[in-house]
Amino acid sequence: APKDYFGNAEWEARKTLECSRATKSPCLGYHLAGTKKVQQALARPGVLKEIMGDTATDAEIAQLQAVFAGLYSLGEDMVDEDKEAVRAILVDHQESKFVLKPQREGGGYNFYGSQMVERLQPHVTMADEKIASIDHSILGEFILMERLFPPEQRAILLRGGQVEGSGPSISELGCFGTILCSPQGDVLHNEYAGFLMRTKFSHVDEGGVAAGYATLSSPYLVS
């Protein structure tokens, strides 16, 4: 987290670690690969094809892209599609369809609804209801993401062995993986390593378990 880097000494320590022969978990490259910005870059048209090359057919790549949510840059690499997403929020009042995300994990850092509008508005200049300019130095740390609306189910949520409440809830299933590479970048091991399901009340925007917004849950499979 940013608070763990107080100054140059911490960055130099990280550089020493990355340049050493120690096994990193994760190394800097894999750490960055999990950021929202990299996810957004991977969602650009043609990027998956460039990365996967001949290892996947066009049909398989299209299947992968079909499950991507809309991801939009607010940095200097903005394209017209990204500007249209910002315009949809500030001009067409479609803020309920998006979420503003920084490069953080764990819950509690995202902006929704009116808070998102208040975060964007001072740093966006409009002209004739079009985006004239954006302050990338401020907004570049964020991405915009299409907001997902999973199906609801009634649930009783427990935390610390105590009933937290009951009501409509939504869940998110995440899968873990393990990967081990050589210093040259050759993949030695890359396997599925389990899952985590989080459940929260449907009226709650954030979703981190450690941050207190969601609880751990288990999937119930039915045929």
Coordinates of N, CA and C in Angstrom, one line a residue:
A1 N 0.8 -1.2 0.0 CA 0.0 0.0 0.0 C 0.9 1.3 0.0
P2 N 0.4 2.4 -0.5 CA 1.2 3.6 -0.6 C 1.7 4.0 0.8
K3 N 1.0 3.7 1.9 CA 1.5 4.1 3.2 C 2.7 3.4 3.7
D4 N 3.0 2.3 3.0 CA 4.2 1.5 3.3 C 5.5 2.0 2.7
Y5 N 5.4 3.0 1.9 CA 6.5 3.6 1.2 C 6.6 5.1 1.7
F6 N 7.5 5.3 2.7 CA 7.6 6.6 3.3 C 8.5 7.6 2.5
G7 N 9.5 7.0 1.8 CA 10.4 7.8 1.1 C 11.3 7.0 0.2
N8 N 12.5 7.5 -0.1 CA 13.4 6.9 -1.1 C 13.9 5.6 -0.5
A9 N 14.1 5.5 0.8 CA 14.7 4.3 1.4 C 13.9 3.1 1.1
E10 N 12.6 3.2 1.2 CA 11.7 2.1 1.0 C 11.7 1.6 -0.5
W11 N 11.8 2.6 -1.4 CA 11.9 2.2 -2.8 C 13.2 1.6 -3.1
E12 N 14.3 2.1 -2.5 CA 15.6 1.4 -2.7 C 15.6 0.0 -2.2
A13 N 15.0 -0.2 -1.1 CA 14.9 -1.6 -0.5 C 14.1 -2.5 -1.4
R14 N 13.0 -2.0 -2.0 CA 12.3 -2.8 -3.0 C 13.1 -3.1 -4.2
K15 N 13.9 -2.1 -4.7 CA 14.7 -2.3 -5.8 C 15.8 -3.4 -5.6
T16 N 16.4 -3.3 -4.4 CA 17.4 -4.3 -4.0 C 16.8 -5.7 -4.0
L17 N 15.5 -5.8 -3.4 CA 14.8 -7.1 -3.4 C 14.6 -7.6 -4.8
E18 N 14.1 -6.8 -5.6 CA 13.7 -7.2 -7.0 C 14.9 -7.6 -7.8
C19 N 16.1 -7.0 -7.5 CA 17.3 -7.3 -8.3 C 18.0 -8.5 -7.7
S20 N 17.6 -9.0 -6.6 CA 18.3 -10.1 -5.9 C 17.8 -11.5 -6.5
R21 N 18.5 -12.5 -6.0 CA 18.1 -13.9 -6.4 C 17.0 -14.5 -5.6
A22 N 16.5 -13.7 -4.6 CA 15.4 -14.2 -3.7 C 14.2 -14.5 -4.5
T23 N 13.4 -15.4 -4.0 CA 12.1 -15.7 -4.6 C 11.1 -14.7 -4.0
K24 N 10.5 -13.9 -4.9 CA 9.5 -12.9 -4.6 C 8.1 -13.4 -4.6
S25 N 7.3 -13.0 -3.7 CA 5.9 -13.4 -3.7 C 4.9 -12.3 -3.4
P26 N 4.5 -11.5 -4.4 CA 4.9 -11.7 -5.8 C 6.1 -10.8 -6.1
C27 N 6.6 -11.0 -7.3 CA 7.6 -10.1 -7.8 C 6.9 -8.9 -8.3
L28 N 7.7 -7.8 -8.6 CA 7.1 -6.5 -9.0 C 6.2 -6.7 -10.3
G29 N 6.6 -7.5 -11.2 CA 5.9 -7.6 -12.5 C 4.5 -8.2 -12.2
Y30 N 4.4 -9.3 -11.4 CA 3.2 -9.9 -11.1 C 2.3 -9.0 -10.2
H31 N 3.0 -8.2 -9.3 CA 2.3 -7.3 -8.5 C 1.5 -6.3 -9.4
L32 N 2.2 -5.7 -10.3 CA 1.6 -4.7 -11.2 C 0.6 -5.4 -12.1
A33 N 0.8 -6.7 -12.5 CA -0.2 -7.3 -13.4 C -1.6 -7.4 -12.7
G34 N -1.7 -7.3 -11.4 CA -2.9 -7.4 -10.7 C -3.6 -6.1 -10.6
T35 N -3.0 -5.0 -11.0 CA -3.6 -3.7 -10.8 C -4.8 -3.4 -11.8
K36 N -5.6 -2.5 -11.4 CA -6.8 -2.2 -12.3 C -6.3 -1.6 -13.6
K37 N -5.2 -0.9 -13.6 CA -4.7 -0.2 -14.9 C -4.3 -1.3 -15.9
V38 N -3.7 -2.4 -15.4 CA -3.3 -3.4 -16.4 C -4.5 -4.1 -16.9
Q39 N -5.5 -4.4 -16.0 CA -6.8 -5.0 -16.4 C -7.4 -4.1 -17.5
Q40 N -7.4 -2.8 -17.3 CA -8.0 -1.9 -18.3 C -7.2 -2.0 -19.6
A41 N -5.9 -2.0 -19.6 CA -5.1 -2.1 -20.8 C -5.3 -3.4 -21.5
L42 N -5.5 -4.5 -20.8 CA -5.7 -5.8 -21.4 C -7.1 -5.9 -22.2
A43 N -8.0 -5.0 -21.7 CA -9.3 -5.0 -22.3 C -9.4 -4.2 -23.6
R44 N -8.3 -3.5 -24.0 CA -8.3 -2.7 -25.2 C -8.5 -3.7 -26.4
P45 N -9.2 -3.3 -27.5 CA -9.3 -4.1 -28.7 C -8.0 -4.5 -29.2
G46 N -7.8 -5.8 -29.5 CA -6.6 -6.3 -30.2 C -5.5 -6.7 -29.2
V47 N -5.6 -6.3 -28.0 CA -4.5 -6.6 -27.0 C -4.4 -8.1 -26.7
L48 N -5.5 -8.7 -26.5 CA -5.5 -10.2 -26.2 C -4.9 -10.9 -27.4
K49 N -5.3 -10.5 -28.6 CA -4.8 -11.2 -29.8 C -3.3 -11.1 -29.9
E50 N -2.8 -9.9 -29.6 CA -1.3 -9.6 -29.6 C -0.6 -10.5 -28.6
I51 N -1.2 -10.6 -27.4 CA -0.5 -11.4 -26.3 C -0.6 -12.9 -26.6
M52 N -1.7 -13.4 -27.0 CA -1.9 -14.8 -27.1 C -1.4 -15.4 -28.4
G53 N -1.4 -14.5 -29.4 CA -0.8 -14.9 -30.7 C -1.5 -16.1 -31.3
D54 N -0.7 -17.2 -31.6 CA -1.3 -18.4 -32.2 C -1.8 -19.4 -31.2
T55 N -1.7 -19.1 -29.9 CA -2.1 -20.0 -28.9 C -3.6 -20.1 -28.7
A56 N -4.4 -19.1 -29.4 CA -5.8 -19.1 -29.3 C -6.4 -18.6 -30.6
T57 N -7.5 -19.2 -30.9 CA -8.2 -18.8 -32.2 C -9.0 -17.5 -32.0
D58 N -9.4 -16.9 -33.1 CA -10.1 -15.6 -33.0 C -11.4 -15.9 -32.2
A59 N -12.0 -17.0 -32.4 CA -13.3 -17.3 -31.7 C -13.1 -17.4 -30.2
E60 N -11.9 -18.1 -29.8 CA -11.6 -18.2 -28.3 C -11.4 -16.8 -27.7
I61 N -10.6 -16.0 -28.4 CA -10.4 -14.6 -27.9 C -11.7 -13.8 -27.8
A62 N -12.6 -14.0 -28.8 CA -13.8 -13.3 -28.7 C -14.7 -13.8 -27.5
Q63 N -14.6 -15.1 -27.2 CA -15.2 -15.6 -26.0 C -14.7 -15.0 -24.7
L64 N -13.4 -14.8 -24.6 CA -12.8 -14.2 -23.5 C -13.2 -12.7 -23.3
Q65 N -13.2 -12.0 -24.4 CA -13.5 -10.6 -24.4 C -15.0 -10.4 -24.1
A66 N -15.8 -11.4 -24.4 CA -17.3 -11.3 -24.2 C -17.6 -11.2 -22.7
V67 N -16.7 -11.7 -21.8 CA -17.0 -11.7 -20.4 C -16.3 -10.5 -19.7
F68 N -15.6 -9.6 -20.4 CA -15.0 -8.5 -19.9 C -16.0 -7.4 -19.6
A69 N -15.9 -6.8 -18.4 CA -16.7 -5.6 -18.2 C -16.1 -4.4 -18.9
G70 N -16.8 -3.3 -19.1 CA -16.3 -2.1 -19.7 C -15.2 -1.5 -18.8
L71 N -14.0 -1.2 -19.3 CA -12.9 -0.6 -18.5 C -12.4 0.6 -19.3
Y72 N -12.3 1.7 -18.6 CA -12.0 3.0 -19.3 C -10.9 3.7 -18.6
S73 N -9.9 4.2 -19.4 CA -8.8 4.9 -18.9 C -9.1 6.4 -18.6
L74 N -8.5 6.9 -17.6 CA -8.6 8.4 -17.3 C -7.2 9.0 -17.3
G75 N -6.2 8.2 -17.9 CA -4.8 8.7 -18.0 C -4.6 9.3 -19.4
E76 N -3.3 9.5 -19.7 CA -2.9 10.1 -21.0 C -3.2 9.2 -22.2
D77 N -3.5 8.0 -21.9 CA -3.8 7.0 -23.0 C -5.2 7.0 -23.3
M78 N -6.0 8.0 -22.9 CA -7.5 8.0 -23.1 C -7.8 8.0 -24.6
V79 N -8.8 7.3 -25.0 CA -9.3 7.3 -26.4 C -10.7 7.8 -26.4
D80 N -11.4 7.9 -27.5 CA -12.7 8.4 -27.6 C -13.7 7.6 -26.7
E81 N -13.5 6.3 -26.7 CA -14.4 5.4 -25.9 C -14.4 5.8 -24.4
D82 N -13.2 6.1 -24.0 CA -13.0 6.5 -22.6 C -13.7 7.8 -22.3
K83 N -13.5 8.8 -23.2 CA -14.2 10.1 -23.0 C -15.7 10.0 -23.0
E84 N -16.2 9.0 -23.8 CA -17.7 8.9 -23.9 C -18.2 8.3 -22.5
A85 N -17.4 7.5 -21.9 CA -17.8 7.0 -20.6 C -17.9 8.1 -19.5
V86 N -16.9 9.0 -19.6 CA -16.9 10.2 -18.7 C -18.1 11.1 -19.0
R87 N -18.3 11.3 -20.3 CA -19.5 12.1 -20.7 C -20.8 11.5 -20.2
A88 N -20.9 10.2 -20.3 CA -22.1 9.5 -19.9 C -22.4 9.8 -18.4
I89 N -21.4 10.0 -17.6 CA -21.5 10.2 -16.2 C -21.9 11.7 -15.9
L90 N -21.1 12.6 -16.5 CA -21.3 14.0 -16.2 C -22.4 14.7 -17.0
V91 N -22.7 14.3 -18.2 CA -23.7 14.9 -19.0 C -25.0 14.2 -19.0
D92 N -24.9 12.8 -19.2 CA -26.1 12.0 -19.3 C -26.6 11.5 -18.0
H93 N -25.9 11.8 -16.9 CA -26.3 11.4 -15.6 C -26.5 9.9 -15.4
Q94 N -25.5 9.1 -16.0 CA -25.6 7.7 -15.9 C -24.6 7.1 -14.9
E95 N -24.4 7.9 -13.8 CA -23.3 7.5 -12.8 C -23.6 6.2 -12.2
S96 N -24.9 5.7 -12.2 CA -25.2 4.5 -11.6 C -24.7 3.3 -12.4
K97 N -24.2 3.5 -13.6 CA -23.7 2.4 -14.4 C -22.2 2.2 -14.3
F98 N -21.6 3.1 -13.5 CA -20.1 3.0 -13.5 C -19.6 3.0 -12.0
V99 N -18.3 2.7 -11.9 CA -17.7 2.8 -10.6 C -16.2 3.3 -10.9
L100 N -15.8 4.3 -10.0 CA -14.4 4.8 -10.2 C -13.5 4.1 -9.2
K101 N -12.4 3.5 -9.8 CA -11.6 2.6 -9.0 C -10.1 3.1 -9.0
P102 N -9.5 3.2 -7.9 CA -8.0 3.5 -7.8 C -7.2 2.2 -7.9
Q103 N -5.9 2.2 -7.9 CA -5.1 1.0 -7.9 C -4.9 0.4 -6.5
R104 N -6.0 0.1 -5.9 CA -6.0 -0.4 -4.5 C -6.9 -1.7 -4.5
E105 N -6.6 -2.5 -3.4 CA -7.4 -3.7 -3.2 C -7.9 -3.6 -1.7
G106 N -8.9 -4.5 -1.5 CA -9.4 -4.6 -0.1 C -10.7 -4.0 0.3
G107 N -11.2 -3.1 -0.6 CA -12.5 -2.5 -0.3 C -12.3 -1.1 0.4
G108 N -13.2 -0.2 0.2 CA -13.2 1.1 0.9 C -12.6 2.2 0.1
Y109 N -12.1 2.0 -1.1 CA -11.4 3.0 -1.9 C -12.1 3.5 -3.1
N110 N -13.2 2.8 -3.5 CA -13.9 3.1 -4.7 C -14.9 4.3 -4.5
F111 N -15.3 4.9 -5.7 CA -16.3 6.0 -5.7 C -17.5 5.6 -6.5
Y112 N -18.7 5.8 -5.9 CA -20.0 5.4 -6.6 C -20.9 6.7 -6.6
G113 N -21.8 6.7 -7.6 CA -22.9 7.6 -7.6 C -22.4 9.1 -7.5
S114 N -23.0 9.8 -6.6 CA -22.7 11.3 -6.5 C -21.3 11.5 -6.0
Q115 N -20.7 10.6 -5.2 CA -19.3 10.8 -4.8 C -18.4 10.7 -6.0
M116 N -18.7 9.8 -7.0 CA -17.9 9.7 -8.2 C -18.0 11.0 -9.0
V117 N -19.2 11.5 -9.2 CA -19.4 12.7 -9.9 C -18.6 13.9 -9.3
E118 N -18.6 14.0 -7.9 CA -17.9 15.0 -7.2 C -16.4 14.8 -7.4
R119 N -15.9 13.6 -7.5 CA -14.5 13.3 -7.7 C -14.0 13.7 -9.1
L120 N -14.9 13.5 -10.1 CA -14.5 13.7 -11.5 C -14.7 15.2 -11.9
Q121 N -15.8 15.8 -11.5 CA -16.2 17.1 -12.0 C -15.1 18.2 -12.0
P122 N -14.4 18.4 -10.9 CA -13.5 19.5 -10.8 C -12.3 19.3 -11.7
H123 N -12.1 18.1 -12.2 CA -10.9 17.9 -13.0 C -11.2 17.6 -14.5
V124 N -12.5 17.9 -14.9 CA -12.9 17.7 -16.3 C -13.4 19.0 -16.8
T125 N -12.9 19.4 -18.0 CA -13.4 20.6 -18.6 C -14.3 20.2 -19.8
M126 N -15.6 20.8 -19.8 CA -16.5 20.4 -20.8 C -16.7 21.6 -21.8
A127 N -17.0 21.3 -23.0 CA -17.3 22.3 -24.0 C -18.3 21.8 -25.0
D128 N -19.5 22.4 -25.0 CA -20.6 21.9 -25.8 C -21.0 20.5 -25.5
E129 N -21.0 20.2 -24.2 CA -21.3 18.9 -23.7 C -20.4 17.8 -24.2
K130 N -19.2 18.2 -24.5 CA -18.1 17.2 -24.9 C -16.9 17.4 -24.0
I131 N -16.1 16.4 -23.9 CA -14.9 16.5 -23.0 C -13.9 17.3 -23.7
A132 N -13.5 18.5 -23.2 CA -12.5 19.3 -23.8 C -11.1 18.9 -23.2
S133 N -11.0 18.7 -21.9 CA -9.7 18.3 -21.3 C -10.0 17.6 -20.0
I134 N -9.0 16.8 -19.6 CA -9.0 16.1 -18.3 C -7.7 16.3 -17.6
D135 N -7.7 16.5 -16.3 CA -6.4 16.6 -15.6 C -5.9 15.2 -15.3
H136 N -5.1 14.7 -16.2 CA -4.6 13.3 -16.0 C -3.7 13.1 -14.8
S137 N -3.1 14.2 -14.3 CA -2.2 14.1 -13.2 C -3.0 13.8 -11.9
I138 N -4.3 14.1 -11.9 CA -5.2 13.8 -10.8 C -5.9 12.5 -11.0
L139 N -6.6 12.5 -12.2 CA -7.5 11.3 -12.4 C -6.8 10.1 -13.0
G140 N -5.5 10.3 -13.4 CA -4.8 9.2 -14.1 C -4.6 8.0 -13.2
E141 N -4.7 8.2 -11.8 CA -4.5 7.1 -10.9 C -5.8 6.2 -10.9
F142 N -6.9 6.6 -11.5 CA -8.1 5.8 -11.4 C -8.4 5.2 -12.8
I143 N -9.3 4.2 -12.8 CA -10.0 3.8 -14.0 C -11.5 3.8 -13.8
L144 N -12.2 3.9 -14.8 CA -13.7 3.8 -14.8 C -14.0 2.4 -15.2
M145 N -14.9 1.8 -14.5 CA -15.4 0.4 -14.8 C -16.9 0.4 -14.9
E146 N -17.4 -0.4 -15.8 CA -18.8 -0.7 -15.9 C -19.2 -1.4 -14.7
R147 N -20.3 -0.9 -14.0 CA -20.7 -1.5 -12.8 C -21.5 -2.8 -13.1
L148 N -21.2 -3.8 -12.3 CA -21.9 -5.1 -12.5 C -23.1 -5.2 -11.5
F149 N -24.1 -5.9 -11.9 CA -25.3 -6.1 -11.1 C -25.7 -7.6 -11.1
P150 N -25.0 -8.3 -10.2 CA -25.2 -9.8 -10.1 C -26.6 -10.1 -9.6
P151 N -27.1 -11.3 -9.8 CA -28.4 -11.7 -9.3 C -28.4 -11.7 -7.7
E152 N -29.6 -11.3 -7.2 CA -29.7 -11.3 -5.7 C -30.3 -12.5 -5.2
Q153 N -30.0 -12.9 -3.9 CA -30.6 -13.9 -3.2 C -30.7 -13.6 -1.7
R154 N -31.7 -14.1 -1.1 CA -31.9 -13.7 0.4 C -30.9 -14.6 1.2
A155 N -30.2 -13.9 2.1 CA -29.2 -14.6 2.9 C -29.2 -14.1 4.3
I156 N -28.7 -14.9 5.2 CA -28.3 -14.5 6.6 C -26.8 -14.4 6.7
L157 N -26.3 -13.3 7.0 CA -24.8 -13.1 7.1 C -24.3 -13.2 8.5
L158 N -23.2 -13.9 8.7 CA -22.6 -14.1 10.0 C -21.2 -13.4 9.9
R159 N -20.9 -12.8 11.1 CA -19.5 -12.3 11.2 C -19.1 -12.5 12.7
G160 N -17.9 -13.2 12.8 CA -17.4 -13.5 14.1 C -18.3 -14.4 14.9
G161 N -19.1 -15.2 14.2 CA -20.0 -16.1 14.9 C -21.3 -15.5 15.3
Q162 N -21.5 -14.2 15.0 CA -22.8 -13.5 15.3 C -23.5 -13.2 14.0
V163 N -24.9 -13.2 14.1 CA -25.7 -12.9 13.0 C -25.6 -11.4 12.8
E164 N -25.2 -11.0 11.6 CA -25.1 -9.6 11.2 C -26.4 -9.0 10.7
G165 N -27.2 -9.9 10.1 CA -28.5 -9.4 9.6 C -28.9 -10.4 8.5
S166 N -30.1 -10.1 7.9 CA -30.6 -10.9 6.8 C -31.2 -10.0 5.8
G167 N -31.3 -10.4 4.6 CA -31.9 -9.6 3.5 C -31.3 -10.0 2.2
P168 N -31.7 -9.2 1.1 CA -31.2 -9.5 -0.2 C -29.7 -9.3 -0.2
S169 N -29.0 -10.2 -0.9 CA -27.5 -10.2 -0.9 C -27.1 -10.5 -2.3
I170 N -25.8 -10.2 -2.6 CA -25.1 -10.5 -3.8 C -23.8 -11.1 -3.5
S171 N -23.3 -12.0 -4.4 CA -22.0 -12.6 -4.1 C -21.0 -12.5 -5.3
E172 N -19.7 -12.6 -4.9 CA -18.7 -12.6 -5.9 C -17.7 -13.8 -5.7
L173 N -17.5 -14.5 -6.7 CA -16.6 -15.7 -6.7 C -15.3 -15.4 -7.3
G174 N -14.2 -15.5 -6.6 CA -12.9 -15.2 -7.1 C -12.1 -16.5 -7.1
C175 N -11.2 -16.7 -8.1 CA -10.4 -17.9 -8.2 C -8.9 -17.5 -7.9
F176 N -8.2 -18.4 -7.2 CA -6.8 -18.2 -6.9 C -6.0 -19.0 -7.9
G177 N -4.8 -18.6 -8.1 CA -3.9 -19.4 -8.9 C -2.5 -19.3 -8.4
T178 N -1.7 -20.2 -8.7 CA -0.2 -20.2 -8.3 C 0.6 -20.2 -9.5
I179 N 1.6 -19.4 -9.6 CA 2.5 -19.3 -10.7 C 4.0 -19.2 -10.2
L180 N 4.8 -19.9 -10.9 CA 6.3 -19.9 -10.6 C 7.0 -19.8 -11.9
C181 N 7.9 -18.8 -12.0 CA 8.7 -18.6 -13.2 C 10.2 -18.6 -12.9
S182 N 10.9 -18.9 -13.9 CA 12.4 -18.7 -13.8 C 12.8 -17.3 -14.0
P183 N 14.0 -16.9 -13.6 CA 14.5 -15.5 -13.8 C 14.4 -15.1 -15.3
Q184 N 14.4 -16.0 -16.2 CA 14.3 -15.7 -17.6 C 12.8 -15.5 -18.1
G185 N 11.9 -15.8 -17.1 CA 10.5 -15.6 -17.5 C 9.8 -16.8 -18.0
D186 N 10.5 -18.0 -18.0 CA 9.8 -19.2 -18.4 C 8.9 -19.7 -17.3
V187 N 7.6 -20.1 -17.6 CA 6.6 -20.5 -16.6 C 6.9 -21.9 -16.3
L188 N 7.2 -22.2 -15.0 CA 7.5 -23.5 -14.5 C 6.3 -24.2 -13.9
H189 N 5.4 -23.4 -13.4 CA 4.2 -23.9 -12.7 C 3.1 -22.8 -12.8
N190 N 1.9 -23.2 -13.2 CA 0.8 -22.3 -13.4 C -0.5 -23.1 -13.2
E191 N -1.1 -23.1 -12.0 CA -2.2 -24.0 -11.7 C -3.3 -23.2 -10.9
Y192 N -4.5 -23.7 -11.0 CA -5.6 -23.2 -10.2 C -5.4 -23.6 -8.7
A193 N -5.7 -22.8 -7.8 CA -5.4 -23.0 -6.4 C -6.5 -22.7 -5.4
G194 N -7.8 -22.9 -5.9 CA -8.9 -22.7 -5.0 C -9.7 -21.4 -5.3
F195 N -10.6 -21.1 -4.4 CA -11.5 -20.0 -4.6 C -11.9 -19.3 -3.3
L196 N -12.5 -18.1 -3.5 CA -13.0 -17.3 -2.4 C -14.3 -16.7 -2.8
M197 N -15.3 -16.9 -2.0 CA -16.6 -16.3 -2.3 C -16.9 -15.3 -1.2
R198 N -17.3 -14.1 -1.6 CA -17.7 -13.0 -0.7 C -19.1 -12.7 -0.9
T199 N -19.9 -12.5 0.2 CA -21.3 -12.1 0.1 C -21.5 -10.9 0.9
K200 N -22.3 -10.0 0.4 CA -22.7 -8.7 1.1 C -24.1 -8.4 0.8
F201 N -24.7 -7.5 1.6 CA -26.1 -7.1 1.3 C -26.1 -6.3 0.0
S202 N -27.1 -6.4 -0.7 CA -27.2 -5.8 -2.1 C -27.1 -4.3 -2.0
H203 N -27.5 -3.6 -0.9 CA -27.5 -2.2 -0.9 C -26.1 -1.6 -0.5
V204 N -25.1 -2.5 -0.2 CA -23.8 -2.1 0.1 C -22.9 -2.0 -1.1
D205 N -22.3 -0.8 -1.3 CA -21.5 -0.6 -2.5 C -20.1 -1.4 -2.4
E206 N -19.4 -1.1 -1.4 CA -18.0 -1.7 -1.3 C -18.2 -3.2 -1.0
G207 N -17.0 -4.0 -1.1 CA -17.1 -5.4 -1.0 C -16.0 -6.1 -0.2
G208 N -15.1 -5.4 0.4 CA -13.9 -6.1 1.1 C -14.3 -6.8 2.4
V209 N -13.9 -8.0 2.5 CA -14.1 -8.8 3.7 C -13.3 -8.2 4.9
A210 N -12.0 -8.0 4.7 CA -11.2 -7.4 5.8 C -11.7 -6.0 6.2
A211 N -12.2 -5.3 5.3 CA -12.7 -3.9 5.6 C -14.0 -3.9 6.2
G212 N -14.7 -5.1 6.3 CA -15.9 -5.2 7.0 C -17.2 -5.0 6.2
Y213 N -17.1 -5.0 4.9 CA -18.2 -4.7 4.0 C -18.9 -6.0 3.6
A214 N -18.1 -7.1 3.6 CA -18.7 -8.4 3.1 C -18.3 -9.5 4.1
T215 N -18.9 -10.7 3.9 CA -18.5 -11.8 4.7 C -18.1 -13.0 3.8
L216 N -17.4 -13.9 4.4 CA -17.0 -15.1 3.6 C -18.2 -16.0 3.4
S217 N -18.3 -16.6 2.3 CA -19.4 -17.5 2.0 C -18.9 -18.7 1.2
S218 N -19.9 -19.6 0.9 CA -19.6 -20.8 0.2 C -20.6 -21.0 -0.9
P219 N -20.2 -21.5 -2.1 CA -21.1 -21.7 -3.2 C -21.9 -23.0 -2.9
Y220 N -23.2 -23.0 -3.3 CA -24.0 -24.2 -3.2 C -24.4 -24.6 -4.6
L221 N -23.9 -25.7 -5.1 CA -24.0 -26.1 -6.5 C -25.3 -26.9 -6.6
V222 N -26.1 -26.6 -7.6 CA -27.3 -27.3 -7.9 C -27.3 -27.8 -9.4
S223 N -27.8 -28.9 -9.7 CA -27.8 -29.4 -11.0 C -29.0 -28.8 -11.8

